[in-house]
Backbone as ProteinMPNN parsed JSONL, in Angstrom:
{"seq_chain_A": "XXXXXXXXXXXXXXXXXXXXXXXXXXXXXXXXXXXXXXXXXXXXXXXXXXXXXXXXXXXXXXXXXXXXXXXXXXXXXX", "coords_chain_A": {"N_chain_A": [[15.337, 23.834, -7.057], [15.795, 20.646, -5.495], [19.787, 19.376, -5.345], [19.558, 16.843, -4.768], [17.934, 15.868, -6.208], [16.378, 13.365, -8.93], [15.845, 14.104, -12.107], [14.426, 12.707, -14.311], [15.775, 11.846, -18.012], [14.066, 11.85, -20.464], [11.675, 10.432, -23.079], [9.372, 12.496, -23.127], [6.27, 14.33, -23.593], [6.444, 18.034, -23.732], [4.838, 19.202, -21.774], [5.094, 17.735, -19.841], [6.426, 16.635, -17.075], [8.743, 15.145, -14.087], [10.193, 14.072, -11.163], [12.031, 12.497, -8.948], [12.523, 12.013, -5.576], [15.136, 12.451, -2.77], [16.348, 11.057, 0.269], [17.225, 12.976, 1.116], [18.247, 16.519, 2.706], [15.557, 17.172, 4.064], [13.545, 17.589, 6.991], [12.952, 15.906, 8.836], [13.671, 13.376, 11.669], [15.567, 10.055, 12.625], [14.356, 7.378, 12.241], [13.172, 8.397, 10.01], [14.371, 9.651, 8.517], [15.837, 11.615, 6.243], [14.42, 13.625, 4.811], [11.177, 12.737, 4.052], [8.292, 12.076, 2.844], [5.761, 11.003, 3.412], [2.938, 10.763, 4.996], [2.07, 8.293, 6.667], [3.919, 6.705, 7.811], [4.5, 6.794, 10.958], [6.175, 9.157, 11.434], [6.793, 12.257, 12.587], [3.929, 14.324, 12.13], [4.307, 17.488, 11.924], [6.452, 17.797, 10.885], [6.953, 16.2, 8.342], [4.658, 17.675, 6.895], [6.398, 20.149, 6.621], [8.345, 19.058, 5.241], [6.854, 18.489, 2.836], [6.134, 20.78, 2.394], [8.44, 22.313, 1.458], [8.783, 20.57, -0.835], [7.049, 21.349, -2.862], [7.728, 24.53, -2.621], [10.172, 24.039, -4.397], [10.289, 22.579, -5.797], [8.824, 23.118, -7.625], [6.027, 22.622, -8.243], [3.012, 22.8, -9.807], [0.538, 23.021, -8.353], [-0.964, 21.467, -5.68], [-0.021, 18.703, -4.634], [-1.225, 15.13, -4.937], [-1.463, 12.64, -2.847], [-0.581, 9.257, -2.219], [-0.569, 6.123, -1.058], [2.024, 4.393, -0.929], [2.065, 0.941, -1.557], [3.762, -2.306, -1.16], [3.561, -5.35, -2.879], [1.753, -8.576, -3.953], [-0.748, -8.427, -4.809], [-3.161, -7.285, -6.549], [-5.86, -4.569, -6.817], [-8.732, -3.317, -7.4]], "CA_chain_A": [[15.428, 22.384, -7.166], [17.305, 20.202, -4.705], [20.918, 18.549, -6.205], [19.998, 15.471, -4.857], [16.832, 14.992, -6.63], [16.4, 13.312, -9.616], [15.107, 14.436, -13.053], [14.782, 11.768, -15.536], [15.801, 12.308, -18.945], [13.233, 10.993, -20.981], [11.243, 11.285, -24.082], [8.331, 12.546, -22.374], [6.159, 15.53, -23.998], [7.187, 19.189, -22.57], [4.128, 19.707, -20.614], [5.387, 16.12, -18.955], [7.211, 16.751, -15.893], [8.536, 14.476, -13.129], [11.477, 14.106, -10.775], [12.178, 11.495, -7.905], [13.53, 12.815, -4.523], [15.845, 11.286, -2.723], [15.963, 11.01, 1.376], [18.256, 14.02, 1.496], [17.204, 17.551, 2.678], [14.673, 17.555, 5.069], [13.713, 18.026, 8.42], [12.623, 14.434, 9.623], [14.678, 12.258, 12.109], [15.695, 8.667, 11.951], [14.65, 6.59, 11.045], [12.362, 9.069, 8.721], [15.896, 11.302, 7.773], [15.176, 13.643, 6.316], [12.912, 13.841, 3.538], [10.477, 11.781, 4.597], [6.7, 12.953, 2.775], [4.779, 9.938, 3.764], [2.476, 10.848, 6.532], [1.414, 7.172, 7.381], [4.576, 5.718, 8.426], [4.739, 6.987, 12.306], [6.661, 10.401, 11.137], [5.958, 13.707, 13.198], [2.846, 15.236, 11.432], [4.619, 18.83, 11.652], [8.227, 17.527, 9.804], [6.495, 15.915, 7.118], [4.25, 19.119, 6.162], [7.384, 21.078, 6.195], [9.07, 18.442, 4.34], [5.988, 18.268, 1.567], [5.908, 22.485, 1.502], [9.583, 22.359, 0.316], [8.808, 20.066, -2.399], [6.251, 22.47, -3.685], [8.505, 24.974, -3.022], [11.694, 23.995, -4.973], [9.645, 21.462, -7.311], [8.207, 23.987, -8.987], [4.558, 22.412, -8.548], [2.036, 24.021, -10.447], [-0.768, 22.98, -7.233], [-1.033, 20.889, -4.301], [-0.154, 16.575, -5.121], [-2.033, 14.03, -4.381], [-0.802, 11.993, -2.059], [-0.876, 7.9, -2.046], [0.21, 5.332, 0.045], [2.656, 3.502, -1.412], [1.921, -0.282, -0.848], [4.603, -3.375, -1.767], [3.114, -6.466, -2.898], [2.167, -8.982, -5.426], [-1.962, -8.05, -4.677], [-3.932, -6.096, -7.095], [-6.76, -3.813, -6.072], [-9.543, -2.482, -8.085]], "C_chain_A": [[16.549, 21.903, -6.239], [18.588, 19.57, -5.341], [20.383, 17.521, -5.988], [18.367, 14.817, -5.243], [17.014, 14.483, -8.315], [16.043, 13.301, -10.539], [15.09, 13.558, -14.337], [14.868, 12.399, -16.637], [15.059, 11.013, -20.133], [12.223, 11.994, -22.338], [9.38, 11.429, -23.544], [7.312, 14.226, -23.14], [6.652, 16.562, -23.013], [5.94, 19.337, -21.719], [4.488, 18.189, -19.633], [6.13, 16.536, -18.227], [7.714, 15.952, -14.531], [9.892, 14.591, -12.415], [11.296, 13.089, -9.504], [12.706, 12.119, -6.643], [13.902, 11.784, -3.564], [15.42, 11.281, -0.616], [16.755, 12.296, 2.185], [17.399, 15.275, 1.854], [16.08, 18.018, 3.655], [15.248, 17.622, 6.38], [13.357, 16.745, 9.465], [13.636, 13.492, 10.265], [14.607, 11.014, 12.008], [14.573, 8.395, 12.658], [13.493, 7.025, 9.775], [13.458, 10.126, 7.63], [15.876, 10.724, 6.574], [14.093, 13.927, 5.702], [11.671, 13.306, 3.252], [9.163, 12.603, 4.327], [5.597, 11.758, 3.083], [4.224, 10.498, 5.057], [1.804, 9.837, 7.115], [2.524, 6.814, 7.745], [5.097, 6.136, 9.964], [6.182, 8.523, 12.323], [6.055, 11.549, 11.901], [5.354, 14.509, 12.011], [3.66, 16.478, 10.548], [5.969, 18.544, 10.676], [7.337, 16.75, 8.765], [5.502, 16.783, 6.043], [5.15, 20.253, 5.789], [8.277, 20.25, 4.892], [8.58, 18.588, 2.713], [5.774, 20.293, 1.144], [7.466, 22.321, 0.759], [9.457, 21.678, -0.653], [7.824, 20.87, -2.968], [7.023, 23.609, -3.762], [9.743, 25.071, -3.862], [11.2, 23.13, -6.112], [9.327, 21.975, -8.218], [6.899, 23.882, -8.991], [3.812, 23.019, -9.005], [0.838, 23.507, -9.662], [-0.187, 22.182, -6.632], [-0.904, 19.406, -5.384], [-0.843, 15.912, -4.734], [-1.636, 12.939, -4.142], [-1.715, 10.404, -2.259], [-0.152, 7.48, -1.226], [0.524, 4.334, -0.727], [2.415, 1.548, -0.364], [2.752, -1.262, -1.712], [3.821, -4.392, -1.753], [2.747, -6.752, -4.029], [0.512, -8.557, -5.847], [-2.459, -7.076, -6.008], [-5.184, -5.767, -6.957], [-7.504, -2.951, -7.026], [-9.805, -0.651, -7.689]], "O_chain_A": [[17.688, 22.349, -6.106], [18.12, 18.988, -6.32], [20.495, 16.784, -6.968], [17.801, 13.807, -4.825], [17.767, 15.177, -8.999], [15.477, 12.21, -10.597], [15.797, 13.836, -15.306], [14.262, 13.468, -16.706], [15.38, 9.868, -20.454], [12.048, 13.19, -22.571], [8.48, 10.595, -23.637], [7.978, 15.26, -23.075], [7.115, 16.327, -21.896], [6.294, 19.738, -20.611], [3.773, 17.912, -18.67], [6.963, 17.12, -18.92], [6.885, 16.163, -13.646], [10.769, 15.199, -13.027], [10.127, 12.991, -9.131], [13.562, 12.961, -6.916], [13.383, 10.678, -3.413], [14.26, 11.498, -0.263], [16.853, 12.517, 3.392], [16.211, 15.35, 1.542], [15.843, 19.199, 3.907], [16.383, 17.677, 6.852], [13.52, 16.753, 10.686], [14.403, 12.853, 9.545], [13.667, 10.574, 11.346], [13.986, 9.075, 13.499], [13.069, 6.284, 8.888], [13.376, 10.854, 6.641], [15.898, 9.577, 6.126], [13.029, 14.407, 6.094], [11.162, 13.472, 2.143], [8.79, 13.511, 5.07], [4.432, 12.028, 2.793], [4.926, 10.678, 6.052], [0.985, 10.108, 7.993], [2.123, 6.06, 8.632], [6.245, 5.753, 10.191], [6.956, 8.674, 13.269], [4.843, 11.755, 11.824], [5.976, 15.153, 11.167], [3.763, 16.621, 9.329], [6.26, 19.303, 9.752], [7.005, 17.801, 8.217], [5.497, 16.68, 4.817], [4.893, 21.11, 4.944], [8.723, 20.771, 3.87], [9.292, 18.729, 1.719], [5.435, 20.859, 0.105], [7.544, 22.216, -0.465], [10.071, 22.108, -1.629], [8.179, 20.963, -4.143], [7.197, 23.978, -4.924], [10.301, 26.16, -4.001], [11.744, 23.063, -7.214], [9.402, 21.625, -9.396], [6.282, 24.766, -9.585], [3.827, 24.173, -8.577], [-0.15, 23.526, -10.396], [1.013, 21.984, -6.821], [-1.458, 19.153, -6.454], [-1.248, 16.36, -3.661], [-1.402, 12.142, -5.05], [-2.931, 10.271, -2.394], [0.754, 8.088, -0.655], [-0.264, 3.51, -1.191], [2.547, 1.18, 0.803], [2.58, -1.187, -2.928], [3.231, -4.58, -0.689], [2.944, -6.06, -5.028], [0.309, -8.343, -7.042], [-1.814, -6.049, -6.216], [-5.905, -6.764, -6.954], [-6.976, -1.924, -7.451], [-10.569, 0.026, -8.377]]}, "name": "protein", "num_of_chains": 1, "seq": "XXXXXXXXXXXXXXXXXXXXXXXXXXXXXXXXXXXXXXXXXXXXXXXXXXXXXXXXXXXXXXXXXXXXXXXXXXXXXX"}
Protein backbone atom coordinates (compact mmCIF):
# COMPACT_ATOMS: atom_id res chain seq x y z
CA UNK A 1 0.00 0.00 0.00
CA UNK A 2 1.23 3.49 -0.81
CA UNK A 3 1.46 6.10 2.53
CA UNK A 4 -0.07 8.58 0.61
CA UNK A 5 -3.18 6.84 -0.19
CA UNK A 6 -6.14 7.00 1.59
CA UNK A 7 -8.22 4.34 3.41
CA UNK A 8 -11.39 5.52 4.79
CA UNK A 9 -12.47 4.47 8.06
CA UNK A 10 -15.88 3.61 7.76
CA UNK A 11 -18.65 1.38 8.79
CA UNK A 12 -18.59 -0.51 5.72
CA UNK A 13 -19.03 -4.51 5.79
CA UNK A 14 -15.49 -6.50 5.76
CA UNK A 15 -15.80 -7.78 2.33
CA UNK A 16 -16.21 -3.72 1.58
CA UNK A 17 -13.03 -2.33 0.55
CA UNK A 18 -11.99 1.06 -0.86
CA UNK A 19 -9.16 3.57 -0.71
CA UNK A 20 -8.61 6.96 -2.65
CA UNK A 21 -5.11 7.67 -4.15
CA UNK A 22 -3.64 10.62 -4.12
CA UNK A 23 -1.35 12.25 -7.13
CA UNK A 24 1.78 10.98 -5.41
CA UNK A 25 3.91 8.00 -6.65
CA UNK A 26 3.86 7.53 -10.10
CA UNK A 27 5.52 7.78 -13.18
CA UNK A 28 3.51 10.54 -15.15
CA UNK A 29 4.86 14.12 -15.86
CA UNK A 30 3.26 17.47 -15.42
CA UNK A 31 0.93 18.34 -15.64
CA UNK A 32 -0.28 14.45 -15.17
CA UNK A 33 2.49 14.07 -11.92
CA UNK A 34 2.59 11.35 -11.08
CA UNK A 35 -0.20 9.17 -10.47
CA UNK A 36 -2.17 9.99 -13.07
CA UNK A 37 -4.70 6.59 -14.08
CA UNK A 38 -6.98 8.41 -16.38
CA UNK A 39 -6.16 7.46 -19.87
CA UNK A 40 -8.41 10.18 -21.56
CA UNK A 41 -6.84 13.25 -20.40
CA UNK A 42 -3.76 13.57 -23.07
CA UNK A 43 -1.36 11.37 -20.60
CA UNK A 44 1.36 9.03 -22.28
CA UNK A 45 -0.56 5.69 -22.86
CA UNK A 46 2.67 3.73 -21.51
CA UNK A 47 2.90 5.95 -17.88
CA UNK A 48 -0.58 5.52 -17.17
CA UNK A 49 -0.55 1.52 -17.62
CA UNK A 50 2.39 1.48 -15.39
CA UNK A 51 0.75 3.83 -13.16
CA UNK A 52 -2.72 1.56 -13.13
CA UNK A 53 -0.35 -1.91 -12.73
CA UNK A 54 0.99 -0.40 -9.43
CA UNK A 55 -2.36 0.19 -8.14
CA UNK A 56 -3.17 -3.43 -8.63
CA UNK A 57 -0.05 -4.13 -7.40
CA UNK A 58 0.08 -2.41 -3.94
CA UNK A 59 -3.92 -2.14 -3.79
CA UNK A 60 -4.25 -5.43 -3.24
CA UNK A 61 -6.99 -5.80 -6.12
CA UNK A 62 -8.60 -8.96 -6.21
CA UNK A 63 -8.94 -8.44 -10.56
CA UNK A 64 -8.61 -5.92 -13.12
CA UNK A 65 -11.09 -2.27 -12.35
CA UNK A 66 -13.21 -0.90 -14.39
CA UNK A 67 -12.35 2.11 -15.51
CA UNK A 68 -14.76 5.39 -15.97
CA UNK A 69 -14.42 8.68 -17.06
CA UNK A 70 -14.93 10.88 -14.54
CA UNK A 71 -17.22 13.76 -15.81
CA UNK A 72 -18.02 17.27 -13.66
CA UNK A 73 -21.32 18.67 -14.10
CA UNK A 74 -24.79 19.41 -13.08
CA UNK A 75 -26.18 16.88 -16.27
CA UNK A 76 -27.57 13.55 -15.57
CA UNK A 77 -27.26 10.65 -17.98
CA UNK A 78 -29.24 7.55 -18.18
Amino acid sequence: MNADWIIPDWPAPENVRALSTTRNGGCSFPPWDSFNLGDHVGDDPVHVKKNRARLAALGGLPGEPLWMEQVHGSQVLP
